[in-house]
C-alpha positions as CSV (number, residue, x, y, z in Angstrom):
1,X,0.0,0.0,0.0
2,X,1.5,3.3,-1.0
3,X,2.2,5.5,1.7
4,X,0.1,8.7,2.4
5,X,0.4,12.4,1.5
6,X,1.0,14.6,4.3
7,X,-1.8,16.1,6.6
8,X,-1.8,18.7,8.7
9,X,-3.8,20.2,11.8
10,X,-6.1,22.5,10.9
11,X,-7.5,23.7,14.1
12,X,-7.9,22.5,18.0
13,X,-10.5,22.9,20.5
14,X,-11.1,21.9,23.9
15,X,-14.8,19.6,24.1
16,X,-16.0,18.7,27.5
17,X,-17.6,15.3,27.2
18,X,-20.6,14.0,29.2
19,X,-22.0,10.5,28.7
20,X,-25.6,9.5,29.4
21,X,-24.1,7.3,32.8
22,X,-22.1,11.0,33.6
23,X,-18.8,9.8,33.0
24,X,-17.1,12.9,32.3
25,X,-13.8,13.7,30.0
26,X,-12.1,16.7,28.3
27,X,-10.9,16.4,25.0
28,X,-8.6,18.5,23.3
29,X,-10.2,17.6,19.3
30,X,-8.4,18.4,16.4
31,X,-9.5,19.1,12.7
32,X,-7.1,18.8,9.5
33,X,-5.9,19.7,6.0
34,X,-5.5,17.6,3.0
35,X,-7.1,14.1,4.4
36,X,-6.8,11.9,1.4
37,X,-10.6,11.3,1.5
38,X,-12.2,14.7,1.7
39,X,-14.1,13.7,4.8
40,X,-14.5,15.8,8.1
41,X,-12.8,13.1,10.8
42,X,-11.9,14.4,14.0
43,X,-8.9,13.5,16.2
44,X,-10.0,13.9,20.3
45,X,-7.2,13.5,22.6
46,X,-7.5,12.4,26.0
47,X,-5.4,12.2,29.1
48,X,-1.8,12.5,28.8
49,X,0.8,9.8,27.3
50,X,3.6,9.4,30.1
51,X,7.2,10.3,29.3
52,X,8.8,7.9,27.1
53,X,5.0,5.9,26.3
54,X,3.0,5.2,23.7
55,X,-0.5,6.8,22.7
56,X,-3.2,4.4,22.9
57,X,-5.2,4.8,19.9
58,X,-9.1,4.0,18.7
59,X,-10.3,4.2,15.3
60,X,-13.9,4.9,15.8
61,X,-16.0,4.8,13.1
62,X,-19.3,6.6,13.3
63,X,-22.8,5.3,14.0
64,X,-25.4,7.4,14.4
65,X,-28.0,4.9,15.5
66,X,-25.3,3.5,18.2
67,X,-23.5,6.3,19.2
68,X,-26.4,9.0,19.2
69,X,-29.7,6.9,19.6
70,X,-28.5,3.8,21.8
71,X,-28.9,1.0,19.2
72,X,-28.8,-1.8,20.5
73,X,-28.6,-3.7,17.3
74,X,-24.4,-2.9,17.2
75,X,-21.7,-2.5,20.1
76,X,-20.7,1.0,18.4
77,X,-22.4,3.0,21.6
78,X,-21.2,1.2,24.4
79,X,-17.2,1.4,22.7
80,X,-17.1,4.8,22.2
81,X,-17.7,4.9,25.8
82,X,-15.1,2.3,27.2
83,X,-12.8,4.1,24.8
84,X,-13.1,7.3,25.6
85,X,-12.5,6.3,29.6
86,X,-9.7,4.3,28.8
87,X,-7.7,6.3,26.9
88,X,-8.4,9.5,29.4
89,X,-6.8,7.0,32.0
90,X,-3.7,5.7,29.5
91,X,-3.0,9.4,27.4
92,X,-3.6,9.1,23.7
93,X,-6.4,9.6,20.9
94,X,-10.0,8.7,19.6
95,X,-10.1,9.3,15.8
96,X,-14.2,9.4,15.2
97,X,-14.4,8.9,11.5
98,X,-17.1,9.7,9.1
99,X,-17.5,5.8,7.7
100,X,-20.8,5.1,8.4
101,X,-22.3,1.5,8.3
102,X,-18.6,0.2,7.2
103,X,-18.1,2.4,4.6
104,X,-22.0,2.4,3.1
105,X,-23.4,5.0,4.5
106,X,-26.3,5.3,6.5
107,X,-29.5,4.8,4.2
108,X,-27.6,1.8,3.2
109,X,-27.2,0.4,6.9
110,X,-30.6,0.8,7.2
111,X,-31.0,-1.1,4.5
112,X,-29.0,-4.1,5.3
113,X,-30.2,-4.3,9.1
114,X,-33.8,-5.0,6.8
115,X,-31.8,-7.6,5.5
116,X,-30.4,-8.9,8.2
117,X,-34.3,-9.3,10.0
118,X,-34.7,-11.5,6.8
119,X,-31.9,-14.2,7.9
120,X,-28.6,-13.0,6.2
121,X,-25.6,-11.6,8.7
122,X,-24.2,-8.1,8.8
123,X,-21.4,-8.9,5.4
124,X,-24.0,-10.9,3.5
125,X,-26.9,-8.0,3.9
126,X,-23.8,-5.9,3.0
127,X,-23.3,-7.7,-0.4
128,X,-26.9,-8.4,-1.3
129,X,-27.0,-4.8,-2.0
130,X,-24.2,-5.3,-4.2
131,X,-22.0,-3.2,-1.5
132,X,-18.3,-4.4,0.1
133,X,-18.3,-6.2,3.7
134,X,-16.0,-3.9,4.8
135,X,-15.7,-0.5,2.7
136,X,-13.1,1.3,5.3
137,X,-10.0,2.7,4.1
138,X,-7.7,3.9,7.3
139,X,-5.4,6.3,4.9
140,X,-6.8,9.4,6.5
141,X,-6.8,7.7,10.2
142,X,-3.1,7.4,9.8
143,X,-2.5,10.7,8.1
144,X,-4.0,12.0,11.5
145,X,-1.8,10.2,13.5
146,X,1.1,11.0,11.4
147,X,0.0,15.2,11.5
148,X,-0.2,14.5,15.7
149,X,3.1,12.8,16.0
150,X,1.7,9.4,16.8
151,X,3.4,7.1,14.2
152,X,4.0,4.3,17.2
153,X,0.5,3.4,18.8
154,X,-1.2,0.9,21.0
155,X,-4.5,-0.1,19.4
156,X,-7.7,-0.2,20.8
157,X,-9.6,-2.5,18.9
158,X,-11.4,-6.3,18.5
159,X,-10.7,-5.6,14.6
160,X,-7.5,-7.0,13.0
161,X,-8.1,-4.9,9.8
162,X,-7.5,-1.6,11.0
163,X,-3.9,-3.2,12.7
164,X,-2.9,-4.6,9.4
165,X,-3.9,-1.4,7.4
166,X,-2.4,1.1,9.7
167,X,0.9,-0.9,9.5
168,X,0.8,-0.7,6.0
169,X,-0.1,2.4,5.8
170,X,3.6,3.5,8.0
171,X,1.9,3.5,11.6
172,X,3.7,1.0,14.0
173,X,1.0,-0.8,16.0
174,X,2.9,-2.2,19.2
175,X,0.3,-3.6,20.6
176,X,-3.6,-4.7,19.9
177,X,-5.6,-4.1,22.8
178,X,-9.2,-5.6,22.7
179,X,-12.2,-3.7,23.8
180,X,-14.9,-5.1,26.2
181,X,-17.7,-7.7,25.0
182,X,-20.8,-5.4,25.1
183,X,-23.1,-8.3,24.3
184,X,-27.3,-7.5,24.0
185,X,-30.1,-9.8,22.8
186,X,-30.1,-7.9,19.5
187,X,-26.4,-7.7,19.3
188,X,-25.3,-11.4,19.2
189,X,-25.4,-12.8,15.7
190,X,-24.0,-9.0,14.7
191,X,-20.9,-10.1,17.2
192,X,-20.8,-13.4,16.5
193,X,-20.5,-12.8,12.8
194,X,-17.4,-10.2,13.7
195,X,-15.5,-13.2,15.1
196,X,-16.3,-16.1,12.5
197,X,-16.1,-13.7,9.3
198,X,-13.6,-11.1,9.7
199,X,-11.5,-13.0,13.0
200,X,-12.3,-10.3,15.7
201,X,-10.9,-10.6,19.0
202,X,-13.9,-11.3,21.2
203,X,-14.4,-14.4,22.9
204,X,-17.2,-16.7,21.3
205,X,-18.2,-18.5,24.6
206,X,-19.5,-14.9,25.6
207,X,-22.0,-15.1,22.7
208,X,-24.8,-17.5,24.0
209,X,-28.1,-17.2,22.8
């Protein structure tokens, strides 16, 4: 994979965050220049690194029905969470990106989860509509980390995609660090199709029902 053009910051502003449970963060959140994909991802950082460590580092990609509305049809709400607490506790950064849905886009989510109520699982409803699995390209996300600094990063993540395309991509990924299992009733054959499909990190004994 060729490597990326440079990015640079565009602007930073301090957020204070408040969750729904009233977990409470600040976040310094950065906007760029010249992200290879024209979209408007954000960079939040959190906590601070300690001298001589490394950033821990979460790819989020955006859901409005998880992350807004409290879906409980995907883990996307209840991660953004846990992320956001553990990297305010270890020092590093949330990149929120704009890839809704995978990569599809959001009428197009919708349209698979109809899909998915018919039998087929989260890739299959994905390609019955003649759409990839997995559309996500991480060339901004480490043009972001490159603009910050952060070209050697622990990664917060259950996915080992976005490891393997960050390495190629010139970000060092020292370490894979899973997220929780935010398992619901609606949730489980979304998660359980994560692990047998695409090999992410969650444990399958934690996916009964």
């Amino acid at each position: 994979m060729p490597q990326p053009g440079s990015a640079t910051v565009r602007s930073r502003v301090r957020i204070p965050l408040t969750f729904p449970d009233g977990y409470r963060a600040e976040a310094e959140t950065f906007t760029f220049h010249d992200l290879a994909d024209g979209a408007e991802h954000l960079a939040l950082a959190l906590g601070t690194v300690p001298e001589g460590g490394t950033p821990l580092v979460r790819l989020h990609s955006e859901c409005l029905t998880g992350d807004v509305f409290g879906s409980d049809r995907c883990d996307c709400g209840p991660q953004l969470r846990e992320s956001v607490e553990r990297i305010s506790e270890a020092g590093g950064y949330l990149l929120y990106l704009r890839q809704e849905g995978r990569g599809i886009g959001l009428y197009n989510k919708l349209d698979a989860y109809a899909l998915q109520d018919s039998g087929l699982d989260t890739y299959d409803a994905n390609t019955a509509l003649g759409l990839p699995e997995d559309g996500r390209d991480y060339t901004a996300a480490a043009q972001m980390l490159a603009a910050l600094g952060a070209t050697g990063i622990d990664l917060l993540s259950n996915n080992p995609d976005k490891a393997a395309q960050l390495a190629e991509l010139g970000i060092v990924v020292r370490h894979r660090v899973p997220t929780g299992v935010h398992l619901s009733a609606s949730n489980v054959r979304y998660l359980r199709a994560k692990v047998e499909r695409t090999g992410h990190s969650i444990e399958l004994s934690r996916l009964v029902g």
